[in-house]
Coordinates of C-alpha atoms in Angstrom, one line a residue:
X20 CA -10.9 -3.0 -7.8
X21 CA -9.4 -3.3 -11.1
X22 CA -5.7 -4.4 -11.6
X23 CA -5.1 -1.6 -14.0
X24 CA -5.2 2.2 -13.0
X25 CA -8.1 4.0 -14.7
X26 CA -6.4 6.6 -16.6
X27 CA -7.7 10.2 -16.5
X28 CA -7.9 12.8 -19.6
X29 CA -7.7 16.2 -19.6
X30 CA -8.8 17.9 -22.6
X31 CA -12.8 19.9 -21.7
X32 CA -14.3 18.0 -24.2
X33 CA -13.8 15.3 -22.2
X34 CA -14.3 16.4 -18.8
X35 CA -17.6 14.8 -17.6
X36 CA -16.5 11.3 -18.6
X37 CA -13.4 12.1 -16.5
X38 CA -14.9 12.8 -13.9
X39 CA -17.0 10.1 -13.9
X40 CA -14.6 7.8 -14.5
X41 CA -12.4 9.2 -11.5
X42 CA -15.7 8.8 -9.7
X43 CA -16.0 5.2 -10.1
X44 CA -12.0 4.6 -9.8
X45 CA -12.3 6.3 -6.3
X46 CA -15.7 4.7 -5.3
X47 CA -14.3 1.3 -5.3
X48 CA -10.7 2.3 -5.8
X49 CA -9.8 3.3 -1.7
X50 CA -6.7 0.9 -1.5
X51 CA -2.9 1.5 -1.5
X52 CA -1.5 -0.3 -4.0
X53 CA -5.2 -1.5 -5.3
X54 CA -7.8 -3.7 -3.6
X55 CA -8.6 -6.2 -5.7
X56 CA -6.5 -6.2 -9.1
X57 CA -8.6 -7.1 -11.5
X58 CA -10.1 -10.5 -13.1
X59 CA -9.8 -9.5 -16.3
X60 CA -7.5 -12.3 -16.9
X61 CA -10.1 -14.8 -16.3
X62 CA -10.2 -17.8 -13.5
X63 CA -6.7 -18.9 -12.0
X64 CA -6.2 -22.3 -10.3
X65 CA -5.3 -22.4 -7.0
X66 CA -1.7 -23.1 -6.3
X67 CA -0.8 -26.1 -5.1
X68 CA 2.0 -25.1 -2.2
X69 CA -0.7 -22.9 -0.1
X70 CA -2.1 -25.0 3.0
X71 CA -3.9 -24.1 5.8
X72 CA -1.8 -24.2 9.2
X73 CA -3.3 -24.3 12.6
X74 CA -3.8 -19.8 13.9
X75 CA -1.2 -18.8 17.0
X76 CA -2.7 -17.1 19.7
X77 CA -1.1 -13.0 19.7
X78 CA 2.2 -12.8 21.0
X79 CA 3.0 -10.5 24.3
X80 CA 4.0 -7.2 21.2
X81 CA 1.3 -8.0 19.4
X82 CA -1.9 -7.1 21.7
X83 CA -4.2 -5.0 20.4
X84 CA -4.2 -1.4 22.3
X85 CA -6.5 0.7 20.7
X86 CA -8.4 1.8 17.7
X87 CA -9.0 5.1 16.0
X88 CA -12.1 5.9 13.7
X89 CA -13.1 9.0 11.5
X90 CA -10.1 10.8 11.3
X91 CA -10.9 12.5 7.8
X92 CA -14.5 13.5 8.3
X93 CA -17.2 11.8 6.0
X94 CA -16.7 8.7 3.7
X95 CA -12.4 8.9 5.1
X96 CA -10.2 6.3 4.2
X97 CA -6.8 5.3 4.8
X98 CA -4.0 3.8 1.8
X99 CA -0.5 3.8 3.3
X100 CA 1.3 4.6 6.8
X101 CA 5.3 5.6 7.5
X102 CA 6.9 6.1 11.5
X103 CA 10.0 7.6 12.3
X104 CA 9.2 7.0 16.3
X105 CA 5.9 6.1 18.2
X106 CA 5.2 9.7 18.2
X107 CA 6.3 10.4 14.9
X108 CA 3.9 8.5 12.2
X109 CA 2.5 9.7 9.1
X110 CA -1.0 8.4 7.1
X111 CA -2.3 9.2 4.0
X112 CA -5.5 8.7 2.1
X113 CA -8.5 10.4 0.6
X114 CA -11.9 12.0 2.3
X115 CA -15.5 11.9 0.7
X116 CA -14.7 9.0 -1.4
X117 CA -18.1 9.1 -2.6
X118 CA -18.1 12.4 -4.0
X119 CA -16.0 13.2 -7.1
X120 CA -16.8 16.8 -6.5
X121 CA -15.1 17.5 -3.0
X122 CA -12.8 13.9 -3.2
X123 CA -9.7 15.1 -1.5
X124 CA -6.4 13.7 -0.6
X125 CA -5.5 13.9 3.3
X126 CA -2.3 14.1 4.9
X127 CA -2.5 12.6 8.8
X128 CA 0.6 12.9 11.3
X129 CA 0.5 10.9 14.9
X130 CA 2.5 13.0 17.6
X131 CA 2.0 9.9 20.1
X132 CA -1.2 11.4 21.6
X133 CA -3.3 12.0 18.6
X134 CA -4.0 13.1 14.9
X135 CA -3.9 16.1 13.0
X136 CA -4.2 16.8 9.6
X137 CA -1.6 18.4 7.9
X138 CA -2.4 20.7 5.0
X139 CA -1.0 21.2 1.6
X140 CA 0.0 24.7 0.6
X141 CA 0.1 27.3 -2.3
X142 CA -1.5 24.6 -5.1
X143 CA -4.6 26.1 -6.3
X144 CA -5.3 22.5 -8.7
X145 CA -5.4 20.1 -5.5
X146 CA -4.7 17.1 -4.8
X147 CA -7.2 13.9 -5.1
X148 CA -6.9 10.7 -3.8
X149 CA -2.9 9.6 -2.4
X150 CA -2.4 6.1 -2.3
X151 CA 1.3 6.3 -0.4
X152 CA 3.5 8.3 1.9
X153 CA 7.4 7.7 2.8
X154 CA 9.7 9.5 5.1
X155 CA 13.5 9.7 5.3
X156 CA 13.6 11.8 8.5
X157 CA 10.6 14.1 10.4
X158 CA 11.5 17.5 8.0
X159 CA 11.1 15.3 4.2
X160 CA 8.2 13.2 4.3
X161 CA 6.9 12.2 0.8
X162 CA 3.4 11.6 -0.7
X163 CA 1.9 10.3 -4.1
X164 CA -1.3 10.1 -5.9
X165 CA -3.7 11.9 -8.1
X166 CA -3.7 15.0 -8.9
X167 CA -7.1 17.3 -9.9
X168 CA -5.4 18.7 -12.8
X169 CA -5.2 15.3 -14.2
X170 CA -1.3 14.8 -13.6
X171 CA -0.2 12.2 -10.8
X172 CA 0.5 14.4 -7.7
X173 CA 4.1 14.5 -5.7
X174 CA 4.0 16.1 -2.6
X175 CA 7.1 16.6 -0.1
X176 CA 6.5 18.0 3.6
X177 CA 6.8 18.0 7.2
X178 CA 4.6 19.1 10.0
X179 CA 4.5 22.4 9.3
X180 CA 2.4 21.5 5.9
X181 CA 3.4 20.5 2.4
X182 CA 4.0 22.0 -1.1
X183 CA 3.0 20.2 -4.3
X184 CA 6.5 18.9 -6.5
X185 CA 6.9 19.8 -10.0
X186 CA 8.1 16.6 -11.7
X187 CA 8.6 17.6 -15.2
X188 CA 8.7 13.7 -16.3
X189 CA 5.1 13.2 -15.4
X190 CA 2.5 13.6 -17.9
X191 CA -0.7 12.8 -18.3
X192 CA -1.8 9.2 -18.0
X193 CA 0.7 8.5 -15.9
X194 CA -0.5 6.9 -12.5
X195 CA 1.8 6.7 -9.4
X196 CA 0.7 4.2 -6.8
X197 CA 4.1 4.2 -4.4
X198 CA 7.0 6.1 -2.8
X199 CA 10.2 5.4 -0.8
X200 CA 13.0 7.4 0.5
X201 CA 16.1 6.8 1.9
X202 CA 18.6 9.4 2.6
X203 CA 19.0 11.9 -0.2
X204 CA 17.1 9.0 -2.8
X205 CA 13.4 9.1 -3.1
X206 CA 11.7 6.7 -5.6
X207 CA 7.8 6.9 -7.0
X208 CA 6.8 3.7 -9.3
X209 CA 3.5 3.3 -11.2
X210 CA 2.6 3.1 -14.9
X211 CA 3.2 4.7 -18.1
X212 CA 1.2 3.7 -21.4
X213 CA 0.8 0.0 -20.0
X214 CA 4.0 -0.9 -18.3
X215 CA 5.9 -0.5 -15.4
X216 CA 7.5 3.2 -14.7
X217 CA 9.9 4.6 -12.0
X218 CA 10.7 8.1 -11.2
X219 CA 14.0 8.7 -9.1
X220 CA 15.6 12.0 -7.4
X221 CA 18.3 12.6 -5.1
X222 CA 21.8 14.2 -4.3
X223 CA 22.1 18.1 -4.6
X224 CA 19.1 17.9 -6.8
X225 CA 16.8 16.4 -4.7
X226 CA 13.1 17.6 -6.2
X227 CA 14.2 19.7 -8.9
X228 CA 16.5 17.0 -11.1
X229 CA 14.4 13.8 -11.8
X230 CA 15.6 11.0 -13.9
X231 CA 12.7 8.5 -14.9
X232 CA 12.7 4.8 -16.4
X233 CA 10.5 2.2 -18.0
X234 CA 10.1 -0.9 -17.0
X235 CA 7.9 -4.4 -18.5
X236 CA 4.6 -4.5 -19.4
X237 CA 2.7 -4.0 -16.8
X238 CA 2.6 -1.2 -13.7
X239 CA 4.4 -1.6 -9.9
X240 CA 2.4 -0.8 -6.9
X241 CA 4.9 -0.9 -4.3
X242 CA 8.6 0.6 -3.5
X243 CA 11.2 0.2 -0.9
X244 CA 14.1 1.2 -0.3
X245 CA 17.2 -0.5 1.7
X246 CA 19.9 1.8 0.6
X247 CA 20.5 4.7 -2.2
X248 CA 21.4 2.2 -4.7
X249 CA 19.8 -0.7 -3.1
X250 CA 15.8 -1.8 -3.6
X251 CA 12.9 -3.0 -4.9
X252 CA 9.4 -2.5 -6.9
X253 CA 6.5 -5.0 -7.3
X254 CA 3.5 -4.9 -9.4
X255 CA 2.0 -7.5 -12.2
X256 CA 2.3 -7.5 -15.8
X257 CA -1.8 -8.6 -15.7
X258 CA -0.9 -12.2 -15.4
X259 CA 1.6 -13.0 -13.2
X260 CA 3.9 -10.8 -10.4
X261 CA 6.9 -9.1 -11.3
X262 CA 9.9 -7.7 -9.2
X263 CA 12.5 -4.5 -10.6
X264 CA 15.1 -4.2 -8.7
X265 CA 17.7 -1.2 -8.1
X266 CA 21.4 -1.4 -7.9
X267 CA 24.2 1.0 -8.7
X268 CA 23.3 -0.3 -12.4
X269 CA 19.9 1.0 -12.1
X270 CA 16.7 -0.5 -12.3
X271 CA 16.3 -4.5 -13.6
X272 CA 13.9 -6.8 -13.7
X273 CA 14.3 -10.1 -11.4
X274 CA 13.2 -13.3 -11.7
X275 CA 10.1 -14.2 -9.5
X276 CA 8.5 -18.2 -9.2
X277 CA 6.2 -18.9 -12.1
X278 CA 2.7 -17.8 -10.3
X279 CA 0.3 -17.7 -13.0
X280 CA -2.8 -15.3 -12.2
X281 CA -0.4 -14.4 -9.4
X282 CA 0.7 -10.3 -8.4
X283 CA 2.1 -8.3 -5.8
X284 CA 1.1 -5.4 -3.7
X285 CA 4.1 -4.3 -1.4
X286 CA 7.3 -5.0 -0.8
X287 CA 9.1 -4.8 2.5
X288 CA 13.5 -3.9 2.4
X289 CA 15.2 -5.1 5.0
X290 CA 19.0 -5.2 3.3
X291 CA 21.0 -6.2 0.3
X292 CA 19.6 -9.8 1.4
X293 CA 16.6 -10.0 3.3
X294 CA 13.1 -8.4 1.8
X295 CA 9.7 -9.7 1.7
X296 CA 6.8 -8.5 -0.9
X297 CA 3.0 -9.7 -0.5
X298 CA 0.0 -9.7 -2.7
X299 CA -2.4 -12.5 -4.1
X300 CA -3.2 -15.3 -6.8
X301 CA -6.5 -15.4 -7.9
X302 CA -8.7 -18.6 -8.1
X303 CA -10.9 -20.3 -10.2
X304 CA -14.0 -19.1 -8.5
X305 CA -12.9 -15.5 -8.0
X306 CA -11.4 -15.4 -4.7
X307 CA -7.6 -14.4 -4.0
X308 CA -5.2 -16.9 -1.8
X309 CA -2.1 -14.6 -0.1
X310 CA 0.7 -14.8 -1.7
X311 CA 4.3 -14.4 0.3
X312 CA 7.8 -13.7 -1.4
X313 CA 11.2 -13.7 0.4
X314 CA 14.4 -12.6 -0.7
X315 CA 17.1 -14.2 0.8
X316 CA 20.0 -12.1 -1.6
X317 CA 20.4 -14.4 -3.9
X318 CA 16.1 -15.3 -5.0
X319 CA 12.7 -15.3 -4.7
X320 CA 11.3 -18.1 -2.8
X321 CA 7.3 -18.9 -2.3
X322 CA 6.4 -18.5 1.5
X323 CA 3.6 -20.8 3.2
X324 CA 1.5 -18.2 5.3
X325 CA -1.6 -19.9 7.5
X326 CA -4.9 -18.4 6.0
X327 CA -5.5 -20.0 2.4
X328 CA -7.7 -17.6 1.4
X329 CA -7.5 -14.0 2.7
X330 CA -5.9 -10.8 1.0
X331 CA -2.8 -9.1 1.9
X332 CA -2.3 -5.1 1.2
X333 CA 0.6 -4.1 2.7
X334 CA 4.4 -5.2 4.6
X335 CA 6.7 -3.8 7.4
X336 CA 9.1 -4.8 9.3
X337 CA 11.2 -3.6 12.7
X338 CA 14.4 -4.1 10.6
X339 CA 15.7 -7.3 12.7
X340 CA 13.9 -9.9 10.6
X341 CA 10.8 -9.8 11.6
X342 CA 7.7 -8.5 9.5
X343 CA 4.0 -7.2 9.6
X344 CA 1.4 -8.0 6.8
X345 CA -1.8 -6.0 6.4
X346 CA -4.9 -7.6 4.6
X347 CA -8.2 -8.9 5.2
X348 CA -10.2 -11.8 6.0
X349 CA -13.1 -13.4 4.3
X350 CA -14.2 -15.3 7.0
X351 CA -13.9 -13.1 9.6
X352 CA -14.6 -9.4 7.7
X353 CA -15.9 -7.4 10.8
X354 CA -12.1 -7.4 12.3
X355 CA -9.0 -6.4 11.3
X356 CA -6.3 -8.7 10.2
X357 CA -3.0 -8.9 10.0
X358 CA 0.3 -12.0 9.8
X359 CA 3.5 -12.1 12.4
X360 CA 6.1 -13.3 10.9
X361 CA 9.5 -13.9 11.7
X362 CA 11.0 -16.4 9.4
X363 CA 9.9 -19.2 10.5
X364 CA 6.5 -18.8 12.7
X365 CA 3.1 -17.5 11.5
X366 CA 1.3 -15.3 14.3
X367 CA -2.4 -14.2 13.0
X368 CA -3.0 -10.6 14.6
X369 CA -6.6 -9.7 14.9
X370 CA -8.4 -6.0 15.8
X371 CA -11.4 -5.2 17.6
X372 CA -14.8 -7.4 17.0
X373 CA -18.1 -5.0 16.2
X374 CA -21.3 -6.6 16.8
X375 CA -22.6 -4.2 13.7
X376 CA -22.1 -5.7 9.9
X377 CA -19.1 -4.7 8.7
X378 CA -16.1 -5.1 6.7
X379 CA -12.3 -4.2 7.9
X380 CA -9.0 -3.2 5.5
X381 CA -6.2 -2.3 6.7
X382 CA -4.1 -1.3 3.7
X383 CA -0.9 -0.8 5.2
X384 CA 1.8 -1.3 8.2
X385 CA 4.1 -0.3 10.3
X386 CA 6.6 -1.1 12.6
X387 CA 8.3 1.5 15.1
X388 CA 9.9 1.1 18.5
X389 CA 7.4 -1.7 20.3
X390 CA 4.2 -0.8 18.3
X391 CA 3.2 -2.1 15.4
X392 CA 0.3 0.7 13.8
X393 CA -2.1 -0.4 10.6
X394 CA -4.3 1.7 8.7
X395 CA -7.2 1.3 6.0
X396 CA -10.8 1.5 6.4
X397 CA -14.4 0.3 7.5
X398 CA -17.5 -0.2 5.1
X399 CA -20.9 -0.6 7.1
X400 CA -23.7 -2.2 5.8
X401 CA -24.7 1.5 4.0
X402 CA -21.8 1.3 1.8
X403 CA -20.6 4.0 3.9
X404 CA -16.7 4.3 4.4
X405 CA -14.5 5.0 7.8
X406 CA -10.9 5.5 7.9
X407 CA -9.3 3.3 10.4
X408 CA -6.0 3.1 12.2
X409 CA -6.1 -0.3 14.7
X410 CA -2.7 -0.4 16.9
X411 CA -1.1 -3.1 18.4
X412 CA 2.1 -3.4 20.9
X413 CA 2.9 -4.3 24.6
X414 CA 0.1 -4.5 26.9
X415 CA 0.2 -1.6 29.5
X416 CA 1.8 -1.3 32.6
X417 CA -0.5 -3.3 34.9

């Protein structure tokens, strides 16, 4: 997957090459916060701090408890997850990812028994692939993504369905890839004309009065929130990571570790002084080491996870200083894999084994209660895609 979005147009002269271009993007293009971001940069080296450490066995809240397949019907996969409660957890993704004819965004919700797709209302355009999803409470839940009408698409919901949002900053070429919302604030970050761009509501205005910035060269692909005036955005600027973050001041780029090659998927807010973003630095013959940041309030510091080369998608936490990371692993590409980590240990978390050739993603994470819950997809040996959710927490009673 390339590190830059693939930019839609909308004029009919121009149609069929959209199309086909959106055809491609979504063929290859099923991650949140994108896959693989792009080479185009040429060979990195590999850094020099990233070691290999002996794998932990699962801890007692990390065993695996089940796994759920083909949730969205044909060619489904999974980009992002949000929980309220274990009973209360939204997905979102896109079905036939294959087919840029009937490509369609999907909106999942776990009750704590099973998942049901939740439709979006009263938009006659529709909605294309969504990449991320955020909830503040189980009545506002927030998704973003691509529109058909070649705008990015904002969507705001609860069980009973959701309605498409008119952002009037949007326009076309824009490209949203994340969402967070805490409180009244929601944020949606992505590109604008080749560099970073943020688009903010909240207060009384919530939905109808956006305010929307840029940011450096480059584009963000994750968002979190910690407070209304309090978070953070990642992304690259094509050849090494970058980090904005929000204060009562607004929106400011931070400085990040010189990681050349390096860039960042998702960023996990714990508080004013304790986050944690992921993502990867590629190498010089074309694979991707993980690469860990950790905010400690006053910087960025370079983390030492135990896999050196695997890629990591997504972060979550439980809040109390402990977080989840969502990737995959080269070497073992039939299971799902996920890091533990608390601060100081490493835990590698791994799904269910298939005897069939396969490879695993999960995308994104998250924490609620006891269980931790991870979503992305399968690819069999057809080129055929599956969205997955694998789920993790105490064993059961006996």
């Amino acid at each position: 997957m390339t590190r830059r979005p693939t930019r839609r147009a909308v004029p009919l002269c121009a149609l069929l090459a959209v199309l086909l271009s959106g055809f491609f993007l979504r063929a290859t293009s099923v991650a949140h916060a994108h896959t693989h971001a792009g080479s185009e940069h040429g060979p990195q080296a590999r850094a020099a701090n990233v070691r290999p450490q002996a794998e932990r066995s699962p801890s007692q809240d990390d065993t695996a408890q089940g796994t759920s397949l083909g949730q969205m019907g044909k060619d489904g996969s999974l980009s992002d997850v949000a929980g309220l409660s274990a009973g209360d957890v939204w997905a979102v993704g896109q079905g036939n990812a294959w087919d840029m004819w009937r490509n369609r965004g999907v909106i999942l919700h776990w009750n704590g028994a099973s998942w049901a797709e939740i439709p979006v209302r009263g938009d006659a355009t529709g909605v294309s692939h969504l990449r991320s999803v955020a909830a503040s409470s189980p009545g506002e839940v927030w998704a973003v993504g691509d529109g058909r009408d070649g705008l990015p698409y904002v969507a705001k919901g609860s069980q009973d369905g959701f309605a498409r949002v008119a952002v009037p900053e949007l326009r076309t070429g824009d490209w949203l890839g994340g969402v967070a919302a805490a409180g009244s604030r929601v944020v949606a970050v992505g590109s604008r004309d080749g560099h970073a761009f943020m688009a903010a509501t909240g207060g009384a205005g919530e939905g109808t009065v956006w305010t929307s910035a840029a940011g450096p060269e480059g584009a963000l692909y994750g968002v979190a929130l910690a407070g209304r005036t309090d978070g953070w955005a990642v992304g690259d600027s094509g050849s090494a990571p970058i980090a904005m973050r929000l204060s009562e001041d607004g929106w400011k780029q931070v400085d990040l570790p010189e990681i050349k090659g390096g860039f960042l998927r998702d960023v996990y807010a714990q508080s004013r002084k304790r986050a944690l973003a992921v993502g990867g630095v590629y190498t010089g013959d074309g694979g991707v080491d993980p690469l860990v940041l950790s905010w400690d309030g006053k910087r960025w510091t370079r983390e030492d996870p135990p896999k050196r080369r695997a890629d990591l998608y997504g972060v979550g936490g439980d809040g109390d200083g402990t977080f989840w990371i969502s990737g995959y692993d080269p070497e073992r590409p039939r299971q799902g894999f996920m890091l533990r980590y608390d601060g100081s240990h490493w835990t590698t978390i791994r799904g269910e084994d298939s005897a069939d050739e396969r490879t695993v993603r999960l995308q994104a994470v998250t924490r609620v209660a006891d269980v931790t819950m991870a979503v992305g997809y399968v690819l069999d040996a057809k080129d055929r895609y599956t969205d997955l959710v694998e789920k993790f927490g105490p064993p059961p009673a006996g």
